[in-house]
Amino acid sequence: MSGRGEAEFLAAIARSAGPVRGVGLVLLSAFGALSLPGDALPAALGVFALVLIGAVADFGPRGPALVLAGVRVAAVCAAQAQLGGTGQWALNVLTTTAITLQWEWSPRVTAPATVVLLAVYTAVVGWDGSAVLRVVVECSLARLAFRLLLGTTRRVDALRARRAALERAEAVALERHRRDREYLALLHDTASATFLVVAVGGRDADPAEVAGYARRDLELLTAPGPAGGGDVDVGTSLRAVVEGSRLAVDARWDEVLVPVPVALALVRATREALLNVERHAGVRRARVDVAARGSGVEVVVADEGRGFDVAAVSDHRRGVRGSIVERLAAVGGYAEVTSGPGGTTVRAGWPRP
């Protein structure tokens, strides 16, 4: 199957070869007629009229144009013998016709057509070895140029196809990397956080509480992703997170529609922020505010707990950085965490200002 470049090249040749031949032969015939003696001018104008008719046909379908091209060459050759010309007009018409045929037709057509045209020229004008050699060389060069250009377009098509394949592979790899990062962040939000509770609490950890964490972790890790695109309401999406939290959450939200990936990032960031309050803040209450900000949204999760030093958090800890900040950045949003002895505030919004 030919590529786009090859198809465009062949279409351009099919459109231009006939008109180029027609216009070129009109110009050559005009100069040829003017080079004849004055008394031959009326007959030369008659031949020129035939060339004009053939030129009109060159703008039409290829089949009739091919037939009229042969008739035109024969007529001009015959006219040279009658008009007393040197044969240069006929030779120019012959070579121009033979060359342009190489661009339109395959060698199965052009080879016998060229032989016939040369036979007509030789029969009418007489044998001229240099003229025959000129026609053969110029037709061969025209065919070679056509093949070289065709080969170039095919190589361009191959390079385009290869680049498209590389771009598709890169897009797949980036999407896979994004999903891996998302899964790692979700893993931190769930299983690793539960393990941390067990590690810190040791024997004092409440088995029922740990079992509840594990049950929710399993539900989140095995839940399918969003089914498609479209917009969803952020408040509705966060309702399950708030109701499923073990904290007493004071929630207020506006109705704000955002794309599904953005809502998913906000839901998971909010869940991580509430889990951090539950596990580290030392309080049992938090506040969640969802407010429209222009054409976007901002979600605020705040508590009045012990707080922590944000600057002292290691880059290897994925809680704030991976599960909140990077998660929002991945969908074109933002997240800011401020904390101190009086509590912690997480602001997550979209789009990025």
Coordinates of C-alpha atoms in Angstrom, one line a residue:
M1 CA 0.0 0.0 0.0
S2 CA 1.4 3.4 -1.0
G3 CA 2.0 6.0 1.6
R4 CA 0.6 9.5 1.8
G5 CA 3.7 11.1 0.2
E6 CA 3.8 8.6 -2.7
A7 CA 0.1 9.1 -3.3
E8 CA 0.4 12.9 -3.3
F9 CA 3.4 12.7 -5.6
L10 CA 1.7 10.5 -8.1
A11 CA -1.4 12.6 -8.0
A12 CA 0.6 15.8 -8.6
I13 CA 2.4 14.1 -11.6
A14 CA -1.0 13.0 -13.0
R15 CA -2.3 16.5 -12.7
S16 CA 0.7 18.4 -14.1
A17 CA 2.3 16.2 -16.8
G18 CA -0.4 16.8 -19.4
P19 CA -0.7 20.5 -18.9
V20 CA 3.1 20.9 -18.9
R21 CA 3.3 19.1 -22.2
G22 CA 0.4 21.1 -23.7
V23 CA 1.8 24.5 -22.7
G24 CA 5.4 23.5 -23.7
L25 CA 4.4 22.3 -27.1
V26 CA 2.3 25.5 -27.8
L27 CA 5.4 27.6 -27.0
L28 CA 7.7 25.4 -29.0
S29 CA 5.3 25.4 -32.0
A30 CA 4.9 29.1 -31.9
F31 CA 8.7 29.6 -32.2
G32 CA 8.8 26.8 -34.8
A33 CA 6.1 28.4 -37.0
L34 CA 7.8 31.8 -36.8
S35 CA 11.2 30.3 -37.9
L36 CA 9.7 29.0 -41.2
P37 CA 9.8 31.1 -44.5
G38 CA 7.1 33.7 -44.8
D39 CA 5.3 31.9 -47.6
A40 CA 4.9 28.8 -45.4
L41 CA 3.3 30.8 -42.6
P42 CA -0.4 30.1 -43.5
A43 CA 0.2 26.3 -43.5
A44 CA 2.3 26.6 -40.3
L45 CA -0.6 28.3 -38.6
G46 CA -2.8 25.4 -39.5
V47 CA -0.4 23.0 -37.9
F48 CA -0.2 25.4 -34.9
A49 CA -4.0 25.2 -34.6
L50 CA -3.8 21.4 -34.3
V51 CA -1.2 21.8 -31.6
L52 CA -3.5 24.1 -29.7
I53 CA -6.3 21.5 -29.9
G54 CA -4.0 18.9 -28.6
A55 CA -2.9 21.2 -25.8
V56 CA -6.6 21.5 -24.7
A57 CA -6.8 17.7 -24.7
D58 CA -3.7 17.6 -22.5
F59 CA -5.7 19.1 -19.7
G60 CA -8.3 16.3 -19.9
P61 CA -8.2 12.5 -19.3
R62 CA -5.0 10.7 -19.9
G63 CA -6.3 8.2 -22.5
P64 CA -7.5 10.7 -25.2
A65 CA -4.5 12.9 -24.4
L66 CA -2.2 10.0 -25.2
V67 CA -3.8 9.4 -28.6
L68 CA -3.8 13.1 -29.6
A69 CA -0.2 13.3 -28.5
G70 CA 0.8 10.7 -31.1
V71 CA -1.4 12.4 -33.8
R72 CA 0.2 15.7 -33.0
V73 CA 3.7 14.4 -33.3
A74 CA 2.8 12.8 -36.7
A75 CA 1.2 15.9 -38.0
V76 CA 4.1 18.2 -37.0
C77 CA 6.6 15.8 -38.6
A78 CA 4.6 15.5 -41.8
A79 CA 4.3 19.3 -41.9
Q80 CA 8.1 19.8 -41.7
A81 CA 8.6 17.9 -45.0
Q82 CA 5.8 19.9 -46.7
L83 CA 6.8 23.3 -45.2
G84 CA 10.5 23.0 -45.9
G85 CA 11.6 23.1 -42.3
T86 CA 14.8 21.8 -40.9
G87 CA 13.0 19.3 -38.7
Q88 CA 13.9 21.0 -35.5
W89 CA 10.3 21.8 -34.7
A90 CA 9.3 18.2 -35.2
L91 CA 12.2 17.0 -33.0
N92 CA 11.3 19.3 -30.2
V93 CA 7.7 18.2 -30.3
L94 CA 8.8 14.6 -30.3
T95 CA 11.2 14.8 -27.4
T96 CA 8.9 16.9 -25.3
T97 CA 6.0 14.5 -25.9
A98 CA 8.2 11.4 -25.2
I99 CA 9.6 12.9 -22.0
T100 CA 6.3 13.8 -20.5
L101 CA 4.8 10.4 -21.3
Q102 CA 7.5 8.9 -19.0
W103 CA 5.9 10.7 -16.0
E104 CA 2.3 9.6 -16.8
W105 CA 2.6 6.0 -18.0
S106 CA 4.5 2.9 -17.2
P107 CA 7.3 1.6 -19.4
R108 CA 4.9 -0.9 -20.9
V109 CA 3.1 2.0 -22.5
T110 CA 5.9 4.5 -23.0
A111 CA 8.5 2.1 -24.6
P112 CA 6.3 1.1 -27.6
A113 CA 4.9 4.6 -27.8
T114 CA 8.4 6.1 -28.1
V115 CA 9.4 3.6 -30.7
V116 CA 6.3 4.4 -32.8
L117 CA 7.0 8.1 -32.5
L118 CA 10.6 7.7 -33.5
A119 CA 9.5 5.5 -36.5
V120 CA 7.1 8.3 -37.6
Y121 CA 9.8 10.9 -37.3
T122 CA 12.4 8.8 -39.2
A123 CA 9.9 7.9 -42.0
V124 CA 8.9 11.5 -42.5
V125 CA 12.0 13.6 -41.8
G126 CA 14.6 10.9 -42.5
W127 CA 17.1 8.9 -40.4
D128 CA 19.1 11.1 -38.0
G129 CA 21.2 9.0 -35.6
S130 CA 21.9 12.0 -33.3
A131 CA 18.2 12.8 -33.0
V132 CA 17.3 9.2 -32.2
L133 CA 20.1 9.1 -29.5
R134 CA 18.8 12.4 -28.1
V135 CA 15.3 11.0 -27.7
V136 CA 16.5 7.8 -26.1
V137 CA 18.8 9.5 -23.7
E138 CA 16.3 12.2 -22.6
C139 CA 13.5 9.7 -22.1
S140 CA 15.9 7.5 -20.1
L141 CA 16.8 10.4 -17.9
A142 CA 13.2 11.4 -17.5
R143 CA 12.3 7.9 -16.4
L144 CA 15.3 7.8 -14.0
A145 CA 14.4 11.2 -12.5
F146 CA 10.8 9.9 -12.0
R147 CA 12.0 6.8 -10.2
L148 CA 14.4 8.7 -8.0
L149 CA 11.7 11.1 -6.9
L150 CA 9.3 8.2 -6.4
G151 CA 11.9 6.4 -4.3
T152 CA 12.4 9.6 -2.2
T153 CA 8.7 9.9 -1.5
R154 CA 8.6 6.3 -0.4
R155 CA 11.6 6.8 1.9
V156 CA 9.8 9.9 3.4
D157 CA 6.7 7.8 3.9
A158 CA 8.8 5.1 5.7
L159 CA 10.3 7.8 7.9
R160 CA 6.9 9.3 8.7
A161 CA 5.5 5.8 9.5
R162 CA 8.5 5.2 11.8
R163 CA 8.2 8.5 13.5
A164 CA 4.5 7.9 14.0
A165 CA 5.2 4.5 15.5
L166 CA 7.8 6.0 17.8
E167 CA 5.4 8.7 18.9
R168 CA 2.7 6.1 19.6
A169 CA 5.2 4.0 21.6
E170 CA 6.3 7.1 23.6
A171 CA 2.7 8.0 24.3
V172 CA 2.0 4.5 25.5
A173 CA 5.2 4.5 27.7
L174 CA 4.3 7.9 29.2
E175 CA 0.7 6.7 29.9
R176 CA 2.1 3.5 31.5
H177 CA 4.5 5.6 33.6
R178 CA 1.7 7.9 34.6
R179 CA -0.4 4.9 35.7
D180 CA 2.5 3.4 37.6
R181 CA 3.0 6.7 39.5
E182 CA -0.7 6.9 40.2
Y183 CA -0.7 3.3 41.5
L184 CA 2.4 4.0 43.7
A185 CA 0.7 7.0 45.1
L186 CA -2.5 5.1 45.7
L187 CA -0.5 2.3 47.3
H188 CA 1.0 4.8 49.7
D189 CA -2.5 6.1 50.5
T190 CA -3.7 2.7 51.4
A191 CA -1.6 -0.3 52.2
S192 CA 1.7 1.4 53.2
A193 CA -0.2 3.8 55.5
T194 CA -1.9 0.9 57.1
F195 CA 1.4 -0.9 57.6
L196 CA 2.7 2.3 59.2
V197 CA -0.2 2.3 61.7
V198 CA 0.7 -1.3 62.7
A199 CA 4.4 -0.6 62.9
V200 CA 3.9 2.4 65.1
G201 CA 1.1 1.0 67.2
G202 CA 2.6 -2.5 67.6
R203 CA 0.7 -4.6 70.1
D204 CA -1.4 -1.6 71.1
A205 CA -2.9 -1.2 67.6
D206 CA -6.7 -1.9 67.6
P207 CA -7.2 -5.0 65.4
A208 CA -10.7 -3.9 64.4
E209 CA -9.4 -0.5 63.4
V210 CA -6.6 -2.1 61.4
A211 CA -9.0 -4.5 59.8
G212 CA -11.2 -1.5 58.8
Y213 CA -8.2 0.2 57.2
A214 CA -7.2 -3.0 55.3
R215 CA -10.8 -3.5 54.1
R216 CA -10.9 0.0 52.6
D217 CA -7.4 -0.4 51.2
L218 CA -8.5 -3.5 49.3
E219 CA -11.6 -1.8 48.0
L220 CA -9.5 1.1 46.7
L221 CA -6.7 -1.0 45.2
T222 CA -9.1 -3.3 43.3
A223 CA -11.7 -0.7 42.3
P224 CA -11.9 0.1 38.5
G225 CA -10.9 3.5 37.2
P226 CA -13.2 6.0 35.7
A227 CA -15.2 4.6 32.8
G228 CA -14.7 7.6 30.4
G229 CA -14.4 11.3 30.0
G230 CA -16.9 14.0 30.7
D231 CA -17.3 16.2 33.8
V232 CA -18.4 15.3 37.3
D233 CA -19.3 17.3 40.4
V234 CA -16.4 17.6 42.9
G235 CA -18.7 17.7 45.9
T236 CA -20.5 14.6 44.9
S237 CA -17.3 12.8 44.3
L238 CA -15.9 13.8 47.7
R239 CA -19.1 12.8 49.6
A240 CA -18.1 9.2 49.9
V241 CA -14.6 10.2 51.1
V242 CA -16.0 12.4 53.8
E243 CA -18.7 9.9 55.0
G244 CA -16.1 7.1 55.0
S245 CA -13.6 9.0 57.2
R246 CA -13.3 8.1 60.9
L247 CA -13.0 11.8 61.6
A248 CA -15.8 14.2 62.4
V249 CA -15.6 16.2 59.2
D250 CA -17.3 19.6 58.8
A251 CA -17.8 19.7 55.0
R252 CA -19.0 22.5 52.9
W253 CA -19.0 22.5 49.1
D254 CA -20.1 24.4 46.0
E255 CA -21.3 22.5 43.0
V256 CA -18.4 22.6 40.6
L257 CA -18.0 20.4 37.5
V258 CA -14.5 19.3 36.5
P259 CA -13.1 16.6 34.2
V260 CA -13.0 13.1 35.5
P261 CA -9.2 12.8 35.9
V262 CA -9.2 16.1 37.9
A263 CA -12.0 14.9 40.1
L264 CA -10.2 11.6 40.7
A265 CA -7.0 13.5 41.7
L266 CA -8.9 15.7 44.1
V267 CA -10.7 12.8 45.6
R268 CA -7.5 10.9 46.3
A269 CA -5.6 13.9 47.5
T270 CA -8.4 14.7 49.9
R271 CA -8.5 11.1 51.1
E272 CA -4.8 11.2 51.7
A273 CA -5.1 14.5 53.6
L274 CA -7.8 13.1 55.9
L275 CA -5.9 10.0 56.5
N276 CA -2.9 12.1 57.5
V277 CA -5.1 13.9 60.0
E278 CA -6.5 10.7 61.3
R279 CA -3.1 9.0 61.8
H280 CA -0.8 11.9 62.6
A281 CA -2.5 15.1 63.7
G282 CA -3.7 13.8 67.2
V283 CA -7.2 15.2 66.7
R284 CA -10.5 13.7 65.6
R285 CA -12.0 16.6 63.7
A286 CA -11.2 18.2 60.3
R287 CA -12.8 20.6 57.9
V288 CA -13.3 20.2 54.1
D289 CA -14.3 23.2 52.0
V290 CA -14.9 22.9 48.2
A291 CA -15.2 26.3 46.5
A292 CA -15.5 27.4 42.9
R293 CA -12.5 29.6 41.8
G294 CA -13.4 31.2 38.5
S295 CA -13.7 28.3 36.0
G296 CA -11.9 25.9 38.4
V297 CA -12.2 24.6 41.9
E298 CA -10.2 24.6 45.2
V299 CA -10.5 22.0 47.9
V300 CA -9.2 22.9 51.4
V301 CA -8.6 20.3 54.1
A302 CA -7.8 21.8 57.5
D303 CA -7.3 20.5 61.0
E304 CA -6.2 22.0 64.4
G305 CA -3.7 19.2 65.3
R306 CA -0.1 19.1 66.3
G307 CA 1.2 19.9 62.8
F308 CA 4.6 19.2 61.3
D309 CA 7.6 20.8 59.6
V310 CA 6.8 20.6 55.9
A311 CA 10.4 21.5 54.9
A312 CA 11.7 18.6 57.0
V313 CA 9.8 16.0 55.1
S314 CA 12.1 13.8 53.1
D315 CA 11.8 13.7 49.3
H316 CA 11.5 9.9 49.7
R317 CA 8.3 10.2 51.6
R318 CA 5.4 10.0 49.1
G319 CA 2.5 11.1 51.2
V320 CA 2.5 14.9 50.7
R321 CA 4.7 15.0 47.6
G322 CA 3.5 12.0 45.6
S323 CA -0.1 11.5 46.8
I324 CA -1.1 15.2 46.9
V325 CA 1.3 17.6 45.2
E326 CA 2.4 15.5 42.2
R327 CA -1.0 14.0 41.8
L328 CA -2.6 17.4 41.2
A329 CA 0.3 18.6 39.1
A330 CA -0.2 15.6 36.8
V331 CA -3.7 16.8 35.8
G332 CA -2.7 20.5 35.5
G333 CA -3.6 21.5 39.1
Y334 CA -1.8 22.6 42.2
A335 CA -1.4 21.7 45.8
E336 CA 0.0 23.6 48.8
V337 CA 0.6 22.3 52.3
T338 CA 1.1 24.6 55.3
S339 CA 1.5 23.3 58.8
G340 CA 2.5 24.3 62.2
P341 CA 1.7 23.8 65.9
G342 CA -1.8 25.1 65.4
G343 CA -2.7 22.7 62.7
T344 CA -2.3 21.8 59.0
T345 CA -4.0 23.1 55.9
V346 CA -3.9 21.5 52.5
R347 CA -5.1 23.5 49.5
A348 CA -5.6 21.5 46.3
G349 CA -7.1 23.2 43.2
W350 CA -7.5 23.1 39.4
P351 CA -6.4 24.5 37.1
R352 CA -3.0 25.8 37.9
P353 CA -3.1 29.6 38.2

